[in-house]
Tab-separated table of C-alpha atoms in Angstrom:
chain	number	residue	atom	x	y	z
A	1	MET	CA	-21.906	33.829	-37.929
A	2	LYS	CA	-19.953	33.284	-34.872
A	3	ALA	CA	-16.587	31.032	-35.493
A	4	TYR	CA	-15.693	28.599	-33.055
A	5	THR	CA	-12.302	26.668	-32.465
A	6	LYS	CA	-11.278	24.278	-35.179
A	7	TYR	CA	-10.802	21.514	-32.710
A	8	SER	CA	-14.873	21.355	-32.391
A	9	ASN	CA	-17.729	22.614	-34.348
A	10	LYS	CA	-19.722	22.422	-31.116
A	11	PRO	CA	-20.466	25.621	-29.003
A	12	PRO	CA	-18.149	25.858	-26.120
A	13	ARG	CA	-20.825	25.365	-23.470
A	14	LEU	CA	-21.894	21.997	-25.393
A	15	VAL	CA	-18.442	20.976	-25.308
A	16	PHE	CA	-17.698	21.971	-21.704
A	17	ALA	CA	-21.167	19.832	-20.653
A	18	VAL	CA	-19.989	16.632	-22.616
A	19	PHE	CA	-16.526	16.585	-20.690
A	20	LEU	CA	-18.025	17.160	-17.738
A	21	GLU	CA	-20.579	14.582	-18.269
A	22	TYR	CA	-17.567	12.013	-18.829
A	23	PHE	CA	-15.605	13.482	-15.983
A	24	LEU	CA	-18.164	12.629	-13.691
A	25	THR	CA	-18.795	9.186	-15.069
A	26	VAL	CA	-15.328	8.297	-14.697
A	27	VAL	CA	-15.392	9.519	-11.159
A	28	ILE	CA	-18.839	7.685	-10.183
A	29	ILE	CA	-17.136	4.232	-11.631
A	30	PHE	CA	-13.497	4.906	-10.103
A	31	SER	CA	-15.526	5.254	-6.487
A	32	VAL	CA	-17.469	2.439	-6.581
A	33	LEU	CA	-14.768	0.081	-7.605
A	34	LEU	CA	-12.759	1.383	-5.118
A	35	PHE	CA	-15.674	1.132	-2.279
A	36	MET	CA	-15.995	-2.739	-3.717
A	37	SER	CA	-12.382	-3.164	-3.235
A	38	PHE	CA	-12.457	-1.904	0.271
A	39	LEU	CA	-15.639	-4.066	1.090
A	40	ASN	CA	-13.672	-7.453	-0.390
A	41	GLY	CA	-10.623	-6.317	1.667
A	42	CYS	CA	-12.441	-6.039	4.992
A	43	GLY	CA	-14.612	-9.481	4.508
A	44	SER	CA	-11.631	-11.543	3.380
A	45	ASN	CA	-8.870	-10.019	5.668
A	46	ALA	CA	-6.503	-9.931	3.066
A	47	GLY	CA	-2.939	-10.343	4.452
A	48	SER	CA	-0.568	-12.918	5.990
A	49	ASP	CA	-1.967	-16.206	8.134
A	50	HIS	CA	0.749	-14.667	10.659
A	51	LEU	CA	2.431	-18.071	10.520
A	52	ALA	CA	5.332	-16.395	8.624
A	53	ASP	CA	5.425	-13.764	11.367
A	54	ILE	CA	5.789	-16.428	14.274
A	55	LYS	CA	8.384	-18.161	12.241
A	56	SER	CA	10.367	-15.209	12.087
A	57	GLN	CA	10.349	-14.493	15.695
A	58	LEU	CA	11.444	-18.442	15.853
A	59	VAL	CA	14.228	-17.999	13.574
A	60	ASN	CA	16.724	-19.135	16.030
A	61	GLU	CA	14.793	-22.105	17.383
A	62	LYS	CA	15.492	-25.560	15.806
A	63	THR	CA	12.347	-27.711	17.193
A	64	TYR	CA	9.104	-26.203	17.663
A	65	SER	CA	5.438	-26.757	16.559
A	66	ILE	CA	2.499	-24.266	16.146
A	67	VAL	CA	-1.114	-25.414	16.730
A	68	LEU	CA	-4.178	-24.044	15.555
A	69	GLU	CA	-5.389	-23.355	19.184
A	70	ASP	CA	-8.717	-21.797	18.200
A	71	MET	CA	-10.680	-20.041	15.392
A	72	LYS	CA	-13.617	-17.680	14.452
A	73	GLU	CA	-15.768	-15.701	12.540
A	74	GLU	CA	-17.345	-12.410	13.225
A	75	GLY	CA	-19.721	-10.052	11.114
A	76	THR	CA	-22.944	-10.554	9.302
A	77	PHE	CA	-22.576	-8.762	5.960
A	78	SER	CA	-18.728	-8.440	5.955
A	79	LYS	CA	-16.968	-11.408	7.793
A	80	ASN	CA	-14.034	-11.263	9.559
A	81	PHE	CA	-11.816	-14.465	10.304
A	82	PHE	CA	-9.595	-15.065	13.181
A	83	HIS	CA	-7.084	-17.539	14.386
A	84	LYS	CA	-5.282	-18.107	17.875
A	85	TYR	CA	-2.077	-19.974	17.939
A	86	LEU	CA	-0.184	-22.287	20.339
A	87	VAL	CA	3.344	-22.251	20.186
A	88	VAL	CA	5.387	-25.335	21.646
A	89	LEU	CA	9.111	-25.342	22.300
A	90	PRO	CA	10.898	-28.184	23.876
A	91	GLU	CA	10.816	-26.881	27.449
A	92	THR	CA	8.143	-23.934	27.097
A	93	SER	CA	4.816	-22.896	25.630
A	94	TRP	CA	2.651	-19.732	24.756
A	95	LYS	CA	-0.731	-18.801	23.251
A	96	THR	CA	-1.109	-15.776	20.614
A	97	GLU	CA	-3.854	-13.150	20.624
A	98	TRP	CA	-6.363	-13.327	18.136
A	99	MET	CA	-4.969	-12.761	14.735
A	100	PRO	CA	-6.538	-11.859	11.774
A	101	VAL	CA	-6.410	-14.403	8.638
A	102	ALA	CA	-7.612	-14.367	5.185
A	103	GLU	CA	-10.914	-16.269	4.508
A	104	GLU	CA	-9.681	-18.596	1.983
A	105	TYR	CA	-6.585	-19.731	4.394
A	106	PHE	CA	-9.744	-19.693	7.278
A	107	ASN	CA	-11.614	-22.026	5.018
A	108	THR	CA	-8.544	-24.346	4.347
A	109	CYS	CA	-7.758	-24.645	8.031
A	110	LYS	CA	-11.536	-25.334	8.986
A	111	PRO	CA	-11.192	-29.149	9.709
A	112	LEU	CA	-7.813	-28.592	11.701
A	113	MET	CA	-8.492	-27.444	15.029
A	114	GLY	CA	-6.030	-28.614	17.810
A	115	MET	CA	-3.639	-29.712	15.198
A	116	THR	CA	0.094	-28.986	14.075
A	117	LEU	CA	-0.191	-26.584	11.092
A	118	LEU	CA	3.666	-26.147	10.992
A	119	THR	CA	6.555	-27.990	12.730
A	120	ARG	CA	10.181	-27.653	12.917
A	121	LYS	CA	12.470	-30.496	13.735
A	122	ASP	CA	15.909	-30.013	13.749
A	123	GLY	CA	16.076	-27.180	11.782
A	124	GLU	CA	13.933	-28.980	9.208
A	125	PHE	CA	10.388	-27.659	8.164
A	126	ASP	CA	7.320	-29.632	7.621
A	127	PRO	CA	4.135	-28.031	6.618
A	128	VAL	CA	1.887	-30.940	6.436
A	129	ALA	CA	-0.635	-30.778	9.322
A	130	ALA	CA	-0.252	-33.440	11.688
A	131	PRO	CA	-1.651	-34.529	15.376
A	132	PRO	CA	0.406	-32.552	17.990
A	133	GLY	CA	3.506	-34.462	18.674
A	134	TYR	CA	3.746	-36.946	15.794
A	135	ALA	CA	6.424	-35.366	13.854
A	136	PHE	CA	8.719	-35.939	16.810
A	137	VAL	CA	7.826	-39.626	17.293
A	138	GLY	CA	9.752	-42.330	16.457
A	139	ASP	CA	13.100	-40.508	16.985
A	140	PRO	CA	15.451	-41.774	19.818
A	141	GLU	CA	16.671	-38.598	20.636
A	142	TYR	CA	13.160	-37.501	21.499
A	143	GLY	CA	11.579	-40.381	22.985
A	144	ARG	CA	11.402	-44.267	23.265
A	145	TRP	CA	8.397	-46.717	22.751
A	146	ARG	CA	7.345	-48.574	25.973
A	147	GLU	CA	4.555	-51.190	26.360
A	148	GLY	CA	1.643	-50.786	28.421
A	149	SER	CA	-0.071	-53.109	30.430
A	150	ASP	CA	-2.793	-54.168	27.759
A	151	GLY	CA	0.430	-54.626	25.772
A	152	ALA	CA	-0.157	-51.944	23.470
A	153	SER	CA	3.086	-50.022	22.366
A	154	PHE	CA	2.999	-46.334	23.072
A	155	TRP	CA	5.553	-43.377	22.623
A	156	GLU	CA	7.064	-41.883	25.865
A	157	PHE	CA	8.793	-38.493	25.553
A	158	TYR	CA	12.258	-38.260	27.542
A	159	GLY	CA	15.323	-36.221	28.571
A	160	LYS	CA	14.661	-32.298	27.717
A	161	TYR	CA	11.551	-33.236	25.801
A	162	ALA	CA	10.044	-35.290	29.038
A	163	PHE	CA	7.399	-32.280	29.270
A	164	PHE	CA	6.425	-32.073	25.528
A	165	SER	CA	3.437	-33.763	25.742
A	166	ASN	CA	2.159	-31.202	28.632
A	167	LEU	CA	3.147	-28.371	26.752
A	168	PHE	CA	0.597	-29.500	23.886
A	169	GLY	CA	-2.164	-29.162	26.465
A	170	GLY	CA	-5.390	-30.804	26.252
A	171	TRP	CA	-4.541	-31.464	22.518
A	172	TYR	CA	-1.833	-34.176	23.211
A	173	HIS	CA	-2.971	-37.538	23.843
A	174	PRO	CA	-0.973	-40.845	24.111
A	175	ILE	CA	0.546	-41.762	20.826
A	176	TYR	CA	0.002	-45.607	20.006
A	177	LYS	CA	2.068	-47.399	17.379
A	178	ILE	CA	-0.962	-48.394	15.467
A	179	ASP	CA	-1.546	-44.780	15.239
A	180	PHE	CA	2.064	-44.085	14.182
A	181	ASP	CA	1.949	-46.161	11.706
A	182	GLY	CA	-1.268	-45.009	9.937
A	183	TYR	CA	0.485	-41.267	10.197
A	184	HIS	CA	3.455	-42.458	8.788
A	185	LYS	CA	1.837	-43.520	5.548
A	186	TYR	CA	-0.422	-40.938	5.112
A	187	LYS	CA	2.765	-38.724	5.327
A	188	LYS	CA	4.187	-40.567	2.490
A	189	ALA	CA	1.552	-39.817	0.483
A	190	LYS	CA	1.455	-36.098	1.906
A	191	LYS	CA	-2.005	-36.162	3.056
A	192	ILE	CA	-3.259	-34.790	6.711
A	193	TYR	CA	-3.922	-37.826	9.287
A	194	PHE	CA	-6.739	-37.412	11.523
A	195	GLY	CA	-6.251	-40.614	13.722
A	196	ASN	CA	-6.823	-44.133	12.912
A	197	LYS	CA	-10.518	-43.274	14.514
A	198	SER	CA	-10.555	-39.531	13.082
A	199	GLN	CA	-10.269	-38.405	16.695
A	200	TYR	CA	-8.252	-35.544	15.764
A	201	GLY	CA	-9.228	-32.506	14.078
A	202	SER	CA	-12.298	-30.109	14.187
A	203	SER	CA	-14.462	-33.244	13.935
A	204	GLY	CA	-12.723	-35.561	16.375
A	205	LYS	CA	-13.576	-36.618	20.014
A	206	ILE	CA	-10.469	-34.430	21.437
A	207	VAL	CA	-12.142	-30.972	20.196
A	208	LYS	CA	-15.481	-32.270	21.609
A	209	GLN	CA	-13.684	-32.414	24.871
A	210	THR	CA	-11.378	-29.417	24.865
A	211	LYS	CA	-13.571	-27.121	22.832
A	212	PRO	CA	-17.240	-28.331	23.216
A	213	GLY	CA	-18.526	-24.882	21.941
A	214	PHE	CA	-16.879	-25.144	18.821
A	215	TYR	CA	-17.800	-28.708	18.583
A	216	GLN	CA	-21.312	-28.460	18.761
A	217	SER	CA	-21.321	-25.395	16.318
A	218	ARG	CA	-18.885	-27.340	13.793
A	219	MET	CA	-21.218	-30.438	13.743
A	220	ALA	CA	-24.549	-28.211	13.793
A	221	SER	CA	-22.957	-26.584	10.397
A	222	VAL	CA	-21.772	-29.977	9.170
A	223	THR	CA	-25.395	-31.562	9.588
A	224	ALA	CA	-27.239	-28.513	7.985
A	225	LYS	CA	-24.978	-28.776	4.899
A	226	LYS	CA	-25.788	-32.658	4.441
A	227	SER	CA	-29.530	-31.827	5.217
A	228	SER	CA	-29.221	-29.373	2.688
A	229	PHE	CA	-27.627	-31.480	0.103
A	230	THR	CA	-30.021	-34.522	0.888
A	231	ASP	CA	-33.221	-32.056	0.199
A	232	LYS	CA	-31.287	-30.905	-3.229
A	233	VAL	CA	-30.942	-34.526	-4.233
A	234	ASN	CA	-34.520	-35.533	-3.176
A	235	SER	CA	-36.022	-32.682	-4.957
A	236	LYS	CA	-34.086	-33.569	-7.801
A	237	ILE	CA	-35.186	-37.086	-7.930
A	238	GLY	CA	-38.858	-36.025	-7.330
A	239	ARG	CA	-38.712	-33.690	-10.373
A	240	THR	CA	-37.163	-36.748	-12.293
A	241	LYS	CA	-40.199	-39.011	-11.543
A	242	THR	CA	-42.660	-36.446	-12.309
A	243	SER	CA	-41.112	-35.848	-15.778
A	244	MET	CA	-41.011	-39.822	-16.221
A	245	ARG	CA	-44.611	-40.132	-14.868
A	246	SER	CA	-45.983	-37.252	-17.590
A	247	ARG	CA	-44.209	-38.546	-20.312
A	248	SER	CA	-45.619	-41.913	-19.927
A	249	GLY	CA	-48.838	-40.283	-20.049
A	250	GLY	CA	-49.138	-40.960	-16.207
A	251	LYS	CA	-50.335	-44.421	-16.468
A	252	GLY	CA	-49.573	-46.918	-13.793
A	253	LYS	CA	-50.657	-50.433	-12.905
């Protein structure tokens, strides 16, 4: 009888076949995991939201704001998400190109179109989103309160900040004292302020005027979600009523 190695009592060919099967299984599993990782990376646009890159470019600037100028998503099966920013300094401003962002960050910023995502004032950073220009209001170095013909007080930038409001483009609207007081309360509570009439942000009238296409798409999406939620609630209520009638034997007056 033919002797085999002390390491196995199986024929060499059988040992090789078992090893080959095991090796191929490992390769297949690894390939599937790698492919899934690739899809997830493409779908989420894993990486920086680019605000850190802009901050590094402006490291010597003590005063500026970064506004969410535009946003979009592309793709059907594998989604790609993009932001465009407006960078505002005291005497100049510019818009970035489309920049890929992570899906999670994109979803976080969905309500914030036209809002300041990051502000630096006199070297201090304010990471809480706010309406454009609000972070500089109330500071006499940047401007002053004036009374309009209607008796309402509004903020006026002056000196080297006189063109600040223009540099924010269509996103800037006159800041009245009543709005600033509301903003100040929200800021203390570390909450995002969308205006006393919710005029700022993706669902506000300012976006409706400045980005009508985005606004229509946004409101259609919100309406669809509300409709879906209402349908689910009505369906659940209907099933509950049917169940109650069934338990009561279907009897009525």
